[in-house]
Amino acid sequence: MRLSLAAAVSFAVSVSAHATFQQLWVNGVDNGSACARKPASNSPVTSVSSADLACNAGAAASTGICNVNPGDSVTVEMHQQPGDRACRNEAIRGNHYGPVLVYMAAVSDAKTAVGSSANWFKVSQLGLVSNNPDYFGSRVLNDNCGHYTFKVPTGIAPGNYLIRAEVIALHVAGGAGGAQFYPACFQVNVGGSGSAKPPTVKIPGAYGANDPGILINIYQDLTTYVLPGPTAYNLPSPAVATTAWPTTATWNTALQPTTVPTVVPAPGATGIGQA
């Protein structure tokens, strides 16, 4: 990652590496696209003030709502092309390096909720995981066939929620408006009997164009990285490793499916293991 900025920008512009989050897993059970608000294209959002920043452009509501409980492991899955699940292809190709972020928003009806009007809280984040050499969360996502797993926070109130997964690609973020945002939303119902209602932010509104994690030249030796948006609810700030990040997949890529379920699985469905 030690390129001149001019060379990096030239290379980046020549590479088409767009992608979208398309599938959801719950405790290793493949929910496919059953509750996904699939974006209209794999192109990024580039304005921090656009309403599309919430759930992406043209992302129509799904007819399905996936079921999760506090403490469950939920996995979001990203690929370059619609319906692609092949691990031979990187989730987001080229030098589209940057953080992976996940938010949730309590809503009255996940099927009709408007993402840009919702109140969001961050539940997971993976930024600069190592500075020796620099290695971002998006590369960990690629190592794991596009899968990123997080925990539904314990104690949150039951009801309908939107889950918002996002990669922010920083390959041309050294200039204003260069950061590329790749968000997508999923519709879920949270069970349990909790009562917690975490502090929230608006999206758009949580990011500024000049935030240090958004306006940044990543073609230098970084020691730290300021994650965009609010702090993650009930999670410590992630430390940056000073040793090389392991690239071995923690997701079981040998069991990666080729088809995409479109119906919410029945209760008791068996999972394949988790990242």
PDB file of C-alpha atoms in Angstrom, residues 141-275:
ATOM      1  CA  LEU A 141     -14.082  -9.505   4.408  1.00  0.00           C
ATOM      2  CA  ASN A 142     -12.409 -10.679   1.198  1.00  0.00           C
ATOM      3  CA  ASP A 143     -10.424 -13.318   3.092  1.00  0.00           C
ATOM      4  CA  ASN A 144     -13.762 -14.737   4.264  1.00  0.00           C
ATOM      5  CA  CYS A 145     -15.638 -14.939   0.960  1.00  0.00           C
ATOM      6  CA  GLY A 146     -17.477 -11.698   1.647  1.00  0.00           C
ATOM      7  CA  HIS A 147     -18.753 -12.705   5.101  1.00  0.00           C
ATOM      8  CA  TYR A 148     -18.680 -10.496   8.196  1.00  0.00           C
ATOM      9  CA  THR A 149     -20.146 -11.732  11.481  1.00  0.00           C
ATOM     10  CA  PHE A 150     -21.341  -9.636  14.417  1.00  0.00           C
ATOM     11  CA  LYS A 151     -23.392 -10.185  17.573  1.00  0.00           C
ATOM     12  CA  VAL A 152     -26.869  -8.768  18.076  1.00  0.00           C
ATOM     13  CA  PRO A 153     -26.418  -6.712  21.264  1.00  0.00           C
ATOM     14  CA  THR A 154     -27.787  -8.329  24.395  1.00  0.00           C
ATOM     15  CA  GLY A 155     -30.546  -6.531  26.259  1.00  0.00           C
ATOM     16  CA  ILE A 156     -31.971  -4.515  23.362  1.00  0.00           C
ATOM     17  CA  ALA A 157     -35.734  -4.149  23.225  1.00  0.00           C
ATOM     18  CA  PRO A 158     -37.656  -6.629  21.061  1.00  0.00           C
ATOM     19  CA  GLY A 159     -39.393  -5.638  17.848  1.00  0.00           C
ATOM     20  CA  ASN A 160     -38.696  -4.845  14.219  1.00  0.00           C
ATOM     21  CA  TYR A 161     -35.288  -3.482  13.229  1.00  0.00           C
ATOM     22  CA  LEU A 162     -33.295  -2.630  10.148  1.00  0.00           C
ATOM     23  CA  ILE A 163     -29.727  -3.901   9.968  1.00  0.00           C
ATOM     24  CA  ARG A 164     -27.403  -1.724   7.903  1.00  0.00           C
ATOM     25  CA  ALA A 165     -24.099  -3.206   6.695  1.00  0.00           C
ATOM     26  CA  GLU A 166     -21.501  -1.016   5.003  1.00  0.00           C
ATOM     27  CA  VAL A 167     -18.056  -0.980   3.481  1.00  0.00           C
ATOM     28  CA  ILE A 168     -16.406   2.421   3.000  1.00  0.00           C
ATOM     29  CA  ALA A 169     -13.804   2.205   0.213  1.00  0.00           C
ATOM     30  CA  LEU A 170     -10.999   4.720   0.689  1.00  0.00           C
ATOM     31  CA  HIS A 171      -8.879   4.126  -2.403  1.00  0.00           C
ATOM     32  CA  VAL A 172      -9.559   7.645  -3.755  1.00  0.00           C
ATOM     33  CA  ALA A 173     -10.489   9.279  -0.444  1.00  0.00           C
ATOM     34  CA  GLY A 174      -7.462  11.578  -0.445  1.00  0.00           C
ATOM     35  CA  GLY A 175      -9.614  14.209  -2.160  1.00  0.00           C
ATOM     36  CA  ALA A 176     -12.951  15.652  -1.077  1.00  0.00           C
ATOM     37  CA  GLY A 177     -15.875  13.430  -2.062  1.00  0.00           C
ATOM     38  CA  GLY A 178     -13.610  10.521  -2.963  1.00  0.00           C
ATOM     39  CA  ALA A 179     -14.789   8.011  -0.362  1.00  0.00           C
ATOM     40  CA  GLN A 180     -17.177   5.365  -1.702  1.00  0.00           C
ATOM     41  CA  PHE A 181     -19.955   4.012   0.516  1.00  0.00           C
ATOM     42  CA  TYR A 182     -21.425   0.556  -0.083  1.00  0.00           C
ATOM     43  CA  PRO A 183     -24.407   0.165   2.311  1.00  0.00           C
ATOM     44  CA  ALA A 184     -27.330  -2.255   2.284  1.00  0.00           C
ATOM     45  CA  CYS A 185     -30.172  -2.957   4.700  1.00  0.00           C
ATOM     46  CA  PHE A 186     -31.858  -6.102   5.997  1.00  0.00           C
ATOM     47  CA  GLN A 187     -35.242  -6.423   7.729  1.00  0.00           C
ATOM     48  CA  VAL A 188     -35.305  -8.381  10.993  1.00  0.00           C
ATOM     49  CA  ASN A 189     -37.406  -8.979  14.058  1.00  0.00           C
ATOM     50  CA  VAL A 190     -35.560  -9.146  17.378  1.00  0.00           C
ATOM     51  CA  GLY A 191     -37.019 -11.442  20.031  1.00  0.00           C
ATOM     52  CA  GLY A 192     -36.325 -11.608  23.743  1.00  0.00           C
ATOM     53  CA  SER A 193     -37.469  -9.399  26.582  1.00  0.00           C
ATOM     54  CA  GLY A 194     -34.825  -6.696  26.748  1.00  0.00           C
ATOM     55  CA  SER A 195     -35.482  -3.012  27.270  1.00  0.00           C
ATOM     56  CA  ALA A 196     -32.270  -1.240  26.205  1.00  0.00           C
ATOM     57  CA  LYS A 197     -32.573   1.570  23.668  1.00  0.00           C
ATOM     58  CA  PRO A 198     -29.037   2.658  22.682  1.00  0.00           C
ATOM     59  CA  PRO A 199     -28.171   6.250  21.732  1.00  0.00           C
ATOM     60  CA  THR A 200     -28.764   6.866  18.044  1.00  0.00           C
ATOM     61  CA  VAL A 201     -27.661   8.927  15.053  1.00  0.00           C
ATOM     62  CA  LYS A 202     -29.232   9.809  11.744  1.00  0.00           C
ATOM     63  CA  ILE A 203     -27.964   8.471   8.403  1.00  0.00           C
ATOM     64  CA  PRO A 204     -27.295  10.717   6.578  1.00  0.00           C
ATOM     65  CA  GLY A 205     -26.008  12.930   9.352  1.00  0.00           C
ATOM     66  CA  ALA A 206     -23.569  10.641  11.161  1.00  0.00           C
ATOM     67  CA  TYR A 207     -20.718  11.299   8.704  1.00  0.00           C
ATOM     68  CA  GLY A 208     -19.039  14.494   7.584  1.00  0.00           C
ATOM     69  CA  ALA A 209     -17.187  14.804   4.292  1.00  0.00           C
ATOM     70  CA  ASN A 210     -14.064  15.971   6.120  1.00  0.00           C
ATOM     71  CA  ASP A 211     -14.129  13.397   8.929  1.00  0.00           C
ATOM     72  CA  PRO A 212     -10.637  11.926   9.406  1.00  0.00           C
ATOM     73  CA  GLY A 213     -11.837   8.413   8.565  1.00  0.00           C
ATOM     74  CA  ILE A 214     -13.498   9.604   5.337  1.00  0.00           C
ATOM     75  CA  LEU A 215     -11.105  12.234   3.942  1.00  0.00           C
ATOM     76  CA  ILE A 216      -7.841  10.310   4.147  1.00  0.00           C
ATOM     77  CA  ASN A 217      -4.860   9.268   2.052  1.00  0.00           C
ATOM     78  CA  ILE A 218      -4.417   5.557   2.742  1.00  0.00           C
ATOM     79  CA  TYR A 219      -1.306   5.374   0.514  1.00  0.00           C
ATOM     80  CA  GLN A 220       1.000   6.132   3.405  1.00  0.00           C
ATOM     81  CA  ASP A 221       2.122   4.209   6.462  1.00  0.00           C
ATOM     82  CA  LEU A 222      -0.802   4.488   8.863  1.00  0.00           C
ATOM     83  CA  THR A 223      -0.425   3.763  12.552  1.00  0.00           C
ATOM     84  CA  THR A 224      -4.054   4.403  13.498  1.00  0.00           C
ATOM     85  CA  TYR A 225      -7.383   5.007  11.790  1.00  0.00           C
ATOM     86  CA  VAL A 226     -10.380   6.944  13.127  1.00  0.00           C
ATOM     87  CA  LEU A 227     -13.522   4.911  12.444  1.00  0.00           C
ATOM     88  CA  PRO A 228     -16.351   7.030  10.979  1.00  0.00           C
ATOM     89  CA  GLY A 229     -19.579   7.525  12.874  1.00  0.00           C
ATOM     90  CA  PRO A 230     -20.456   6.960  16.526  1.00  0.00           C
ATOM     91  CA  THR A 231     -18.794   4.518  18.882  1.00  0.00           C
ATOM     92  CA  ALA A 232     -20.190   0.994  18.738  1.00  0.00           C
ATOM     93  CA  TYR A 233     -22.806   0.180  21.382  1.00  0.00           C
ATOM     94  CA  ASN A 234     -21.340  -1.787  24.314  1.00  0.00           C
ATOM     95  CA  LEU A 235     -18.139  -2.621  22.405  1.00  0.00           C
ATOM     96  CA  PRO A 236     -14.577  -1.523  23.226  1.00  0.00           C
ATOM     97  CA  SER A 237     -12.629   0.437  20.657  1.00  0.00           C
ATOM     98  CA  PRO A 238     -10.762  -2.083  18.478  1.00  0.00           C
ATOM     99  CA  ALA A 239      -6.995  -2.134  18.849  1.00  0.00           C
ATOM    100  CA  VAL A 240      -4.693  -1.970  15.828  1.00  0.00           C
ATOM    101  CA  ALA A 241      -2.329  -4.953  15.684  1.00  0.00           C
ATOM    102  CA  THR A 242       1.373  -4.288  15.182  1.00  0.00           C
ATOM    103  CA  THR A 243       1.984  -7.698  13.610  1.00  0.00           C
ATOM    104  CA  ALA A 244       0.823  -9.000  10.249  1.00  0.00           C
ATOM    105  CA  TRP A 245      -2.883  -9.835  10.112  1.00  0.00           C
ATOM    106  CA  PRO A 246      -3.593 -13.541   9.421  1.00  0.00           C
ATOM    107  CA  THR A 247      -5.248 -14.028   6.047  1.00  0.00           C
ATOM    108  CA  THR A 248      -6.595 -17.535   6.675  1.00  0.00           C
ATOM    109  CA  ALA A 249     -10.373 -17.664   6.329  1.00  0.00           C
ATOM    110  CA  THR A 250     -12.395 -18.174   9.495  1.00  0.00           C
ATOM    111  CA  TRP A 251     -15.566 -18.709   7.445  1.00  0.00           C
ATOM    112  CA  ASN A 252     -15.991 -22.286   6.193  1.00  0.00           C
ATOM    113  CA  THR A 253     -15.599 -21.499   2.501  1.00  0.00           C
ATOM    114  CA  ALA A 254     -15.796 -25.193   1.562  1.00  0.00           C
ATOM    115  CA  LEU A 255     -19.478 -25.162   2.551  1.00  0.00           C
ATOM    116  CA  GLN A 256     -20.329 -21.916   0.786  1.00  0.00           C
ATOM    117  CA  PRO A 257     -23.650 -22.396  -1.095  1.00  0.00           C
ATOM    118  CA  THR A 258     -24.094 -21.561  -4.761  1.00  0.00           C
ATOM    119  CA  THR A 259     -27.811 -20.810  -4.634  1.00  0.00           C
ATOM    120  CA  VAL A 260     -29.594 -17.984  -2.803  1.00  0.00           C
ATOM    121  CA  PRO A 261     -32.594 -18.787  -0.575  1.00  0.00           C
ATOM    122  CA  THR A 262     -35.438 -16.304  -0.967  1.00  0.00           C
ATOM    123  CA  VAL A 263     -37.674 -17.547   1.867  1.00  0.00           C
ATOM    124  CA  VAL A 264     -37.026 -17.104   5.605  1.00  0.00           C
ATOM    125  CA  PRO A 265     -35.910 -20.501   7.015  1.00  0.00           C
ATOM    126  CA  ALA A 266     -38.225 -22.464   9.282  1.00  0.00           C
ATOM    127  CA  PRO A 267     -37.415 -22.448  13.015  1.00  0.00           C
ATOM    128  CA  GLY A 268     -34.819 -25.063  13.933  1.00  0.00           C
ATOM    129  CA  ALA A 269     -32.974 -24.980  10.590  1.00  0.00           C
ATOM    130  CA  THR A 270     -29.368 -26.253  10.834  1.00  0.00           C
ATOM    131  CA  GLY A 271     -26.435 -23.937  10.216  1.00  0.00           C
ATOM    132  CA  ILE A 272     -23.010 -24.602   8.711  1.00  0.00           C
ATOM    133  CA  GLY A 273     -20.770 -22.875  11.255  1.00  0.00           C
ATOM    134  CA  GLN A 274     -19.704 -19.297  11.539  1.00  0.00           C
ATOM    135  CA  ALA A 275     -16.909 -16.898  10.723  1.00  0.00           C
TER     136      ALA A 275
END
